[in-house]
CSV table of C-alpha atoms and ligand atoms in Angstrom, one decimal:
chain,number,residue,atom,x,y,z
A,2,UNK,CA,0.0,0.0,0.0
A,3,UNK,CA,2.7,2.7,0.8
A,4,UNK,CA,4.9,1.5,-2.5
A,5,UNK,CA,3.9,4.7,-4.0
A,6,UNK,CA,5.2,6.7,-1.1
A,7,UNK,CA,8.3,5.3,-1.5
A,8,UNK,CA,9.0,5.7,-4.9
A,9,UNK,CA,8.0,9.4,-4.3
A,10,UNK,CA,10.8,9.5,-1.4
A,11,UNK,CA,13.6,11.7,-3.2
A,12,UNK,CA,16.4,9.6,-1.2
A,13,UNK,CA,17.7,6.7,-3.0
A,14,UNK,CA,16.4,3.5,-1.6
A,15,UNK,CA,19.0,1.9,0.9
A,16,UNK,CA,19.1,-2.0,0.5
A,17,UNK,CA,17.4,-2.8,3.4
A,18,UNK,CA,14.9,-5.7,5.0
A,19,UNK,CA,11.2,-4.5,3.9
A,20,UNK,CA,8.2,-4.3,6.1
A,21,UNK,CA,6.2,-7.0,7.0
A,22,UNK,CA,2.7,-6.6,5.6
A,23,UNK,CA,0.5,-9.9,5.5
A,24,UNK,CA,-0.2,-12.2,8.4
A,25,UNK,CA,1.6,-15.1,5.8
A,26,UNK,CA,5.1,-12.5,6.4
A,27,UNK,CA,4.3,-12.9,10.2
A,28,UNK,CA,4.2,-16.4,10.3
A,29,UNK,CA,7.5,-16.6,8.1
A,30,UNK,CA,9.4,-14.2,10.9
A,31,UNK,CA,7.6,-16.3,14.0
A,32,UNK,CA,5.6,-13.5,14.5
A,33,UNK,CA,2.5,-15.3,14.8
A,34,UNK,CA,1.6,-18.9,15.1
A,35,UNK,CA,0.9,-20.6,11.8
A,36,UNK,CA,-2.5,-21.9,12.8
A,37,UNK,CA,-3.7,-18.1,13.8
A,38,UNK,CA,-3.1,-17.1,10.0
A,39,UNK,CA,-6.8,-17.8,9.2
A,40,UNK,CA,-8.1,-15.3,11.5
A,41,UNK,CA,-5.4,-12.8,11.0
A,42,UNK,CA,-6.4,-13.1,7.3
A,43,UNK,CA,-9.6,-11.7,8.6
A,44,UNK,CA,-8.3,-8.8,10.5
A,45,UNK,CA,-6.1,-8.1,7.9
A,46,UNK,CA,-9.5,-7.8,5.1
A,47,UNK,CA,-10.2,-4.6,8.0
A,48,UNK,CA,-7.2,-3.3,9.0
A,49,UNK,CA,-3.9,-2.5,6.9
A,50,UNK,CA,-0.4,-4.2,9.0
A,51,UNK,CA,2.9,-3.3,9.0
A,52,UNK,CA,6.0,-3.7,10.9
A,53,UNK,CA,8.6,-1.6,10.0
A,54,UNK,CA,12.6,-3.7,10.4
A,55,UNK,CA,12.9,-1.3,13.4
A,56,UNK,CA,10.2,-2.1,15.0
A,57,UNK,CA,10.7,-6.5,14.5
A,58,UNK,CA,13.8,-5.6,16.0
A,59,UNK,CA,12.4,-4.1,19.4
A,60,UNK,CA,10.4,-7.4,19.4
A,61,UNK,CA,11.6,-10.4,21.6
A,62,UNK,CA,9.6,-12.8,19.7
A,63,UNK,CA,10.2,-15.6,22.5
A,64,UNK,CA,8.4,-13.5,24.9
A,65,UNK,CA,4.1,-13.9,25.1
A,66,UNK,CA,3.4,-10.7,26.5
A,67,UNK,CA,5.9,-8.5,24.2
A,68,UNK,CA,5.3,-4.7,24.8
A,69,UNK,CA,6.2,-3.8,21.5
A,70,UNK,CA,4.6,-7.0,19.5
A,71,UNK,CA,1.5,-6.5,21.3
A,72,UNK,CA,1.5,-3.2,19.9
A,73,UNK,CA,2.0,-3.6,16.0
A,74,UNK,CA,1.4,-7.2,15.5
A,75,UNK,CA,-2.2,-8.1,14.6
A,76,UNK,CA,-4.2,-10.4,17.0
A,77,UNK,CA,-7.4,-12.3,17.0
A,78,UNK,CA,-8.7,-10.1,19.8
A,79,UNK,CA,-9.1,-8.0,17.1
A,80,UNK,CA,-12.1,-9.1,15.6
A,81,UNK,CA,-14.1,-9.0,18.7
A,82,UNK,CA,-16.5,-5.3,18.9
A,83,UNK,CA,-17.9,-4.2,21.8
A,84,UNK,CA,-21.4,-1.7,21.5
A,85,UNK,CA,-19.7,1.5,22.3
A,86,UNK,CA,-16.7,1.0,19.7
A,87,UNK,CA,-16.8,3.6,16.5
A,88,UNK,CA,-15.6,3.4,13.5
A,89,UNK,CA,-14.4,7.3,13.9
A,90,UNK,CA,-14.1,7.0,17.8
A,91,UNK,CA,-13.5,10.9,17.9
A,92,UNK,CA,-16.1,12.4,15.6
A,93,UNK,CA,-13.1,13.5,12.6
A,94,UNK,CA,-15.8,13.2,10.0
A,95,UNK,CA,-18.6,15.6,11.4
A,96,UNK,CA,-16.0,18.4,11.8
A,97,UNK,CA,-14.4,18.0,8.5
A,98,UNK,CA,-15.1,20.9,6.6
A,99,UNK,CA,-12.7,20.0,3.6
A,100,UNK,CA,-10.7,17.0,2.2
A,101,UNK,CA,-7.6,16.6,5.2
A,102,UNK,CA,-9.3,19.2,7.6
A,103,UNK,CA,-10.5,18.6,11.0
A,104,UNK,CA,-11.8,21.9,12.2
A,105,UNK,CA,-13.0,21.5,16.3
A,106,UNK,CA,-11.8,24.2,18.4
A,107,UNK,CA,-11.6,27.6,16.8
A,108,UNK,CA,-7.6,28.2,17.2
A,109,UNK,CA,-6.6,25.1,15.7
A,110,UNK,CA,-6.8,22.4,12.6
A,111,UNK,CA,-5.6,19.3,12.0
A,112,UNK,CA,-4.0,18.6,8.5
A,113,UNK,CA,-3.8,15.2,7.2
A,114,UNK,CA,-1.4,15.1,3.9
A,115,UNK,CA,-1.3,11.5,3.9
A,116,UNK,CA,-2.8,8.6,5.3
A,117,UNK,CA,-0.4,6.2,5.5
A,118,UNK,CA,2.0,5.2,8.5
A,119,UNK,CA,5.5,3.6,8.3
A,120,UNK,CA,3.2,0.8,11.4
A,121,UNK,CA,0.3,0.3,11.9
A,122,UNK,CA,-0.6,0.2,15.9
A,123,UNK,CA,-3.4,-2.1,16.6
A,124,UNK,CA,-5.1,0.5,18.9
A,125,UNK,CA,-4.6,3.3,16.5
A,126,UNK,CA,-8.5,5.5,16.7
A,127,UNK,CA,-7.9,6.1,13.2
A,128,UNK,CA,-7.3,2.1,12.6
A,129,UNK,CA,-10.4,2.4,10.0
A,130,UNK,CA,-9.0,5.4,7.5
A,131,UNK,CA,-5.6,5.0,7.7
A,132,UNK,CA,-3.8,2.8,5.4
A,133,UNK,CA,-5.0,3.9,2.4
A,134,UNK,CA,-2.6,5.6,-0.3
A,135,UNK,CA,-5.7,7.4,-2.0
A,136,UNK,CA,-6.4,9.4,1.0
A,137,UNK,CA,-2.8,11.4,-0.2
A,138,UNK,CA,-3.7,14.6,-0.9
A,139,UNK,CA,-3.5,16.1,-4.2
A,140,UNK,CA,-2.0,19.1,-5.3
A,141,UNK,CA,-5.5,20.6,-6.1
A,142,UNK,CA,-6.8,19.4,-2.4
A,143,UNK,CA,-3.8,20.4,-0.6
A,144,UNK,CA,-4.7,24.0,-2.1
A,145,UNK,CA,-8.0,23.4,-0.9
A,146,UNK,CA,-7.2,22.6,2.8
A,147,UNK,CA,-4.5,25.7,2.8
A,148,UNK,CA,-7.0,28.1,1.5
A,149,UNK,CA,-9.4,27.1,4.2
A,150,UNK,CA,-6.8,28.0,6.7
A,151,UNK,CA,-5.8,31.0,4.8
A,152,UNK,CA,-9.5,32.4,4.9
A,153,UNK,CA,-10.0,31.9,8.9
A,154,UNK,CA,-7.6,34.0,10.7
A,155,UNK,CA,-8.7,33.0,13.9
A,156,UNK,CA,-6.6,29.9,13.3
A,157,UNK,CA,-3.1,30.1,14.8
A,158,UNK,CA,-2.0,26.4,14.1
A,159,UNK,CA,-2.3,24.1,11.7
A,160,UNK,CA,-1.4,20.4,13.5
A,161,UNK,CA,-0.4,18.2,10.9
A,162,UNK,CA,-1.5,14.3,11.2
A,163,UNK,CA,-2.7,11.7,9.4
A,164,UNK,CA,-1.4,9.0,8.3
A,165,UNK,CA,2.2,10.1,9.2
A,166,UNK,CA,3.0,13.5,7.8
A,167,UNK,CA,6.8,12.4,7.9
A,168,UNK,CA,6.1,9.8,5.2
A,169,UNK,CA,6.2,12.7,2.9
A,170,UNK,CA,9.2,13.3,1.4
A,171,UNK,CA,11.7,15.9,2.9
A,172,UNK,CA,11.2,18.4,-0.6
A,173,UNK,CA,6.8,18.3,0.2
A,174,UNK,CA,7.8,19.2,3.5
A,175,UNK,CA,9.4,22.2,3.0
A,176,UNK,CA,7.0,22.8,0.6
A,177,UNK,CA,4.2,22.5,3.5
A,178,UNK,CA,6.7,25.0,5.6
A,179,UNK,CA,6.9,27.7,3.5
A,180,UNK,CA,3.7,27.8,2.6
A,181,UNK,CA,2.4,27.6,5.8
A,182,UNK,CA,4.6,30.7,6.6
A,183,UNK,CA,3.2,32.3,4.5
A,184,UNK,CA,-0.3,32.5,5.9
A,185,UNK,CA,0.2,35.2,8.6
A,186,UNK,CA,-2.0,34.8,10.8
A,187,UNK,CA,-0.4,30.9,11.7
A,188,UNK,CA,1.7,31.0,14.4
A,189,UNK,CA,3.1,27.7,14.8
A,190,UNK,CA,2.9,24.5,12.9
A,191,UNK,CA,3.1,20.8,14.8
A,192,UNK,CA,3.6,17.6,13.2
A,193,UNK,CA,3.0,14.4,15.3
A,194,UNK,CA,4.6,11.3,14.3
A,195,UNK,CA,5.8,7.9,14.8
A,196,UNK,CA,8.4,7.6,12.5
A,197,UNK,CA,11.3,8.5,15.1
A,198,UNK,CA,10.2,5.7,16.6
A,199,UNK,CA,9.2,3.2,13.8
A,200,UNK,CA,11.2,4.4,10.5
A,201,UNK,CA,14.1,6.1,12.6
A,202,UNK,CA,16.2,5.9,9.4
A,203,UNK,CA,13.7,8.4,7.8
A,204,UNK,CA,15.3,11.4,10.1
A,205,UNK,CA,17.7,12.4,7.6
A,206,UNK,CA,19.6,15.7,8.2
A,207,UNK,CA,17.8,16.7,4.6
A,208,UNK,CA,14.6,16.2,6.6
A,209,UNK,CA,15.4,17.3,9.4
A,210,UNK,CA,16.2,20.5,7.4
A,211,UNK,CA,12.9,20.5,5.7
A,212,UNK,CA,11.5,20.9,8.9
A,213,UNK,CA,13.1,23.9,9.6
A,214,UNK,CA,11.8,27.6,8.8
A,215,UNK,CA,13.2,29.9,6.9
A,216,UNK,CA,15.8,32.3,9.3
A,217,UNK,CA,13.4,34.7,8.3
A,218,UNK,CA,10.4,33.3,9.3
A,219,UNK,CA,8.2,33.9,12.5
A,220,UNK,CA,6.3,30.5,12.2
A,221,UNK,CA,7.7,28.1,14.8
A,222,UNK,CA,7.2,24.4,14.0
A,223,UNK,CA,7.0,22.2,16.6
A,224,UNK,CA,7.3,18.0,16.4
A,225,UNK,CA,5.0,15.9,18.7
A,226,UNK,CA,6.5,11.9,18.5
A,227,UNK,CA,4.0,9.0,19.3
A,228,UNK,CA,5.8,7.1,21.8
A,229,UNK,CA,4.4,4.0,24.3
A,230,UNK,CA,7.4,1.6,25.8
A,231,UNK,CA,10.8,2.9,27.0
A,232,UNK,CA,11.8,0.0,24.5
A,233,UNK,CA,11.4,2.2,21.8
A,234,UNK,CA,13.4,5.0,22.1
A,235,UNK,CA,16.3,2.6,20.6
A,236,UNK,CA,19.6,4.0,19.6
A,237,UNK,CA,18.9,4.6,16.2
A,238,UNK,CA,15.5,6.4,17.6
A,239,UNK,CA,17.8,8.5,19.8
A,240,UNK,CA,20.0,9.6,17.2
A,241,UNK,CA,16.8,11.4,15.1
A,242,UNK,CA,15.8,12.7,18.2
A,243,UNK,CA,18.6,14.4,18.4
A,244,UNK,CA,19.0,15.3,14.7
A,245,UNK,CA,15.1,17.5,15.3
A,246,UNK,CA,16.5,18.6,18.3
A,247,UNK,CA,19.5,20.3,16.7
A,248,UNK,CA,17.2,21.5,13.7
A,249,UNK,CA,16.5,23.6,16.8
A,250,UNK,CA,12.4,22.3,16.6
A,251,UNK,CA,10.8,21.6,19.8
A,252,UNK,CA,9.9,17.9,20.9
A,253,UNK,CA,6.8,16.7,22.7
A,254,UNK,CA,5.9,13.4,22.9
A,255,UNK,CA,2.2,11.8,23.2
A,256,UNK,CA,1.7,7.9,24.9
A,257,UNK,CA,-1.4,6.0,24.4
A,258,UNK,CA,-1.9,4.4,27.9
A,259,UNK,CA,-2.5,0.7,27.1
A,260,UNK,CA,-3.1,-2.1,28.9
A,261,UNK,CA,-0.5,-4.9,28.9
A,262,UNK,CA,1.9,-2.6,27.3
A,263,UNK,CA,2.4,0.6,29.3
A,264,UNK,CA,-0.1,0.2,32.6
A,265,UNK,CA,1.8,0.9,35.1
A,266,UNK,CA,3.6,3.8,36.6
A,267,UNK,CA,6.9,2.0,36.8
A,268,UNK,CA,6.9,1.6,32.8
A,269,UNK,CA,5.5,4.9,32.1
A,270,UNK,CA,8.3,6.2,34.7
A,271,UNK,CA,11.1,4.9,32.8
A,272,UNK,CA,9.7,5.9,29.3
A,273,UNK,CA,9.2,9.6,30.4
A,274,UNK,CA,12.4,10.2,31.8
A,275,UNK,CA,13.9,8.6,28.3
A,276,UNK,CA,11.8,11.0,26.7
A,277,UNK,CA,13.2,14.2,28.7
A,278,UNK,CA,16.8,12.7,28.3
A,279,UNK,CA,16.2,13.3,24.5
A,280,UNK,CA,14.9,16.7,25.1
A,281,UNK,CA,11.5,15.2,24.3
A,282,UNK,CA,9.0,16.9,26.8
A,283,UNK,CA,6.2,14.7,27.7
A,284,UNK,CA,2.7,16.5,26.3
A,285,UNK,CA,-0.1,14.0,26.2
A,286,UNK,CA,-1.2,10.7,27.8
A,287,UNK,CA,-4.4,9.5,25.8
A,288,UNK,CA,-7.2,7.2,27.5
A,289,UNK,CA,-7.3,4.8,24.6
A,290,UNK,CA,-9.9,5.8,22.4
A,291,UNK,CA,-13.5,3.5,21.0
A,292,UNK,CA,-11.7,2.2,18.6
A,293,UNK,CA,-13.6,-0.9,17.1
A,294,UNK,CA,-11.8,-4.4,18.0
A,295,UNK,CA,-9.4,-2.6,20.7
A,296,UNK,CA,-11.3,-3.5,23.9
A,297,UNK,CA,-8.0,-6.1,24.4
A,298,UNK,CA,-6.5,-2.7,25.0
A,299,UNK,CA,-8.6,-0.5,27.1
A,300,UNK,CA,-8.2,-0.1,30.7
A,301,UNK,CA,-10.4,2.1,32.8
A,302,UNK,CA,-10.7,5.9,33.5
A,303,UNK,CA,-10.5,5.0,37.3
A,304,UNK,CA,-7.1,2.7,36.5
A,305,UNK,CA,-5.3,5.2,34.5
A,306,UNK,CA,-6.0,8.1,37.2
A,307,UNK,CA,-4.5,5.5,39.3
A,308,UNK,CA,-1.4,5.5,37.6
A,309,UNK,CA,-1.2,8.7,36.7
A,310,UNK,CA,-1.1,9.4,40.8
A,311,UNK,CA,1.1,7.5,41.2
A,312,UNK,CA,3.8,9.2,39.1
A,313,UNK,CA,3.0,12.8,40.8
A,314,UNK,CA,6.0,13.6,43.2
A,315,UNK,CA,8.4,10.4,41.8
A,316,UNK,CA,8.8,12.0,38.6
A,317,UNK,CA,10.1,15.5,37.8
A,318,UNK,CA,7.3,17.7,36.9
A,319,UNK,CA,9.0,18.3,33.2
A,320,UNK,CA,8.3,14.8,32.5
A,321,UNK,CA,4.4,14.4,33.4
A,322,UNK,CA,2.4,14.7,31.0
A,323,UNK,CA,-1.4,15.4,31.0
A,324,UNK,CA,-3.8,12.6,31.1
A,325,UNK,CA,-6.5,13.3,28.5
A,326,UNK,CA,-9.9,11.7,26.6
A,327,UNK,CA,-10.9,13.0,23.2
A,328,UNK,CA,-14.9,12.5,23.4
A,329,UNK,CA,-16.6,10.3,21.9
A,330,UNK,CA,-18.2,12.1,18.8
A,331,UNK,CA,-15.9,14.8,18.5
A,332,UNK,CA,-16.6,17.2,21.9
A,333,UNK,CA,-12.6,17.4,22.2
A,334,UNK,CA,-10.0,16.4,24.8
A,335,UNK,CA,-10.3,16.7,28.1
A,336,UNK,CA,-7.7,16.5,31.1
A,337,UNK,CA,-8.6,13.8,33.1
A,338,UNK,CA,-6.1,14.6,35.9
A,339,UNK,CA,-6.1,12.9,39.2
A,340,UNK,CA,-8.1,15.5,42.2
A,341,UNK,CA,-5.6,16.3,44.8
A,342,UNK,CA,-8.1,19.4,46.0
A,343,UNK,CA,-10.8,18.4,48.1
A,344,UNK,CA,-13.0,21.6,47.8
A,345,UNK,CA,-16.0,20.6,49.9
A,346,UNK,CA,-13.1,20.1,52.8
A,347,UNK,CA,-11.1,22.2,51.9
A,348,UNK,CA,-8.1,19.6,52.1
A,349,UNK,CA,-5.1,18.8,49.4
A,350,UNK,CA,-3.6,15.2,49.3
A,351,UNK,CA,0.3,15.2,48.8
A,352,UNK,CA,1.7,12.7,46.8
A,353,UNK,CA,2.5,10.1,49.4
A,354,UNK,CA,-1.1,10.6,50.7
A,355,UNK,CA,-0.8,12.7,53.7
A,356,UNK,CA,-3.7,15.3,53.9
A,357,UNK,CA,-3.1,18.8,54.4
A,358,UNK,CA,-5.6,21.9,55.3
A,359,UNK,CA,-6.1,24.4,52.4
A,360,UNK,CA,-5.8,27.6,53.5
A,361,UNK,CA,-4.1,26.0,56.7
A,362,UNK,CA,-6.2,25.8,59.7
B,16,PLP,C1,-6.3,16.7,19.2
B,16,PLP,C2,-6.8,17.7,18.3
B,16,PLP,C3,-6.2,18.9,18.2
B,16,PLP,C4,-5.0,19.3,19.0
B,16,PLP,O1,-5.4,19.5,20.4
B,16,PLP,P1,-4.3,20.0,21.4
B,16,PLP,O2,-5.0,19.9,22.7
B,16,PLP,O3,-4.0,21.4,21.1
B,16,PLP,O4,-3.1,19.2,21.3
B,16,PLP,C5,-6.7,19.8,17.3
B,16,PLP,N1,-7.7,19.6,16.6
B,16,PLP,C6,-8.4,18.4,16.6
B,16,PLP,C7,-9.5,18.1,15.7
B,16,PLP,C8,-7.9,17.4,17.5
B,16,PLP,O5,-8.5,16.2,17.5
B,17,SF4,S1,1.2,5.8,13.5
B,17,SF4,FE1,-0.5,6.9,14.4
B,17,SF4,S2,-2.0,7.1,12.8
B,17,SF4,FE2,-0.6,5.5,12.2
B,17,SF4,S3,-1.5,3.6,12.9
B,17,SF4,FE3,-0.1,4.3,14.5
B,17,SF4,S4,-1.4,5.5,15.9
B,17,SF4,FE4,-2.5,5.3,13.9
């Protein structure tokens, strides 16, 4: 599916080990037990799969309970829907004004270029629209989408998703930039991505520089990188880290909280202080979204907060980030912070529980 995307890439292709696509590929690399292939056939008629060379190499395939398998490689779990699942967990359609625009809160838009990833994650909300090369933007529609923009000036950034935005080759990137800094009245532009993580290879210093404003230029661009097991921030991950980093654009990083891969505070403790070691500043934690066929990964509101308490006072406060839900049918995010304020008694809970009058008594 994302052979096109290649051929557009203007580097040279490297000789390198390819994706892994079909549940037949999975078997082959003991991925997946030969006898599941039937049902992974099925999941795969839904869902597109890949696993990027980086990626099988975070895997321990002699390990059952794999953080990073459980993540990208498909499972029969998969095919099981529960009531409140949604094809489009977070409402993108309703607010969708043009091809590649989500339009929900006045100030901001999301931009999707492209729809395809480098992986596909098998909790991804989006699991339904992306992996599909016709959802690429054409020249005309990518004028369409910018001249929405252009003709609202209450929008001050332009948050490009997808698919994976870095997918796009370094020269449509600065392409996006510049024309992006053109529109005035945008402030800063984001991209969010997984490729540091699942393509690190991609992080070229040429793209890396395509990232990069003009000297002249007020826009500031900002990177966001999808993140969810310390395992991932390999070296080769590291070393595009730093490459962004030195491109001088700011890093934040957004974790899906999932269960069996990340629940607990001492895994999210160790992958948030990697994250701040790279200069990555922790933004979002997502409450996994309705995704249909993900209940395998959802754990509750009441768990997470749990967590998420957990890490308050054992983690510097420049790696927590801010537990959030996107509502269902496209309402927006919403913190879903822990309450250490006790208003009706006016008391405050430290982190290691001790209660304490507010204003002191
Ligand atoms: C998540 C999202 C954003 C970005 O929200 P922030 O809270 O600014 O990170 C913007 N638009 C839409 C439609 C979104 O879903
Ligand atoms: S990289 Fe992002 S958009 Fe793509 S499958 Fe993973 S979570 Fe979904």
């Amino acid at each position: 599916m994302t052979r096109e995307i290649s051929e557009m890439s203007s580097e040279p292709d490297p000789i390198r080990r390819r994706s892994l696509r079909t549940p037949a590929e999975l078997v082959a690399a003991g991925l997946v037990a030969a006898d599941s292939r039937p049902a992974l056939e099925r999941v795969a008629e839904r869902t597109a799969i890949a696993l990027t060379p980086a990626v099988v190499d975070l895997i321990d395939p002699a390990d059952p309970h794999d953080p990073v398998a459980r993540q990208f490689v498909p499972s029969i779990a998969e095919l099981a829907t529960v009531p409140e699942e949604r094809a489009d967990p977070i409402g993108d359609e309703a607010y969708s004004p043009v091809k590649g625009v989500v339009h929900r809160y006045p100030d901001r838009v999301l931009l999707k270029p492209i729809m395809v990833c480098p992986v596909y994650c098998r909790f991804c909300f989006r699991r339904e629209a992306v992996g599909d090369a016709d959802g690429t933007l054409s020249a005309a529609e990518m004028d369409e989408a910018l001249a929405y923009v252009s003709g609202r000036p209450e929008v001050r950034e332009i948050v490009v998703t997808g698919g994976d935005p870095l997918m796009l080759p370094p020269n449509r990137l600065a392409d996006l930039v510049a024309r992006v800094g053109r529109l005035r009245h945008v402030e800063v532009l984001r991209f969010h991505s997984r490729i540091p993580v699942a393509e690190p290879e991609r992080i070229t210093p040429a793209l890396a520089g395509a990232l990069k404003p003009a000297p002249d230029s007020d826009l500031a661009v900002w990177v966001s990188v999808h993140a969810n097991h310390p395992r991932e921030l390999s070296p080769a991950a590291r070393k595009g880290l730093r490459r962004l980093a030195e491109a001088g654009l700011p890093l934040l990083s957004q974790t899906v909280l999932l269960k069996g891969v990340n629940d607990s505070a001492e895994v999210l403790e160790e992958l948030f202080r990697a994250l701040v070691r790279n200069r990555v500043r922790p933004y979002y934690l997502h409450h996994p979204d309705l995704a249909r066929g993900t209940a395998h990964f959802r754990l509750s509101i009441a768990e997470g907060q749990e967590i998420v308490r957990q890490l308050r006072g054992r983690l510097t406060g420049i790696a927590q980030p801010t537990y959030v839900l996107d509502i269902p049918g496209g309402a927006g995010k919403v913190p879903l912070t822990p309450q250490f304020w006790d208003g009706e008694n006016g008391e405050v809970t430290d982190w290691r529980g001790g209660k304490h009058a507010y204003p002191p008594r």
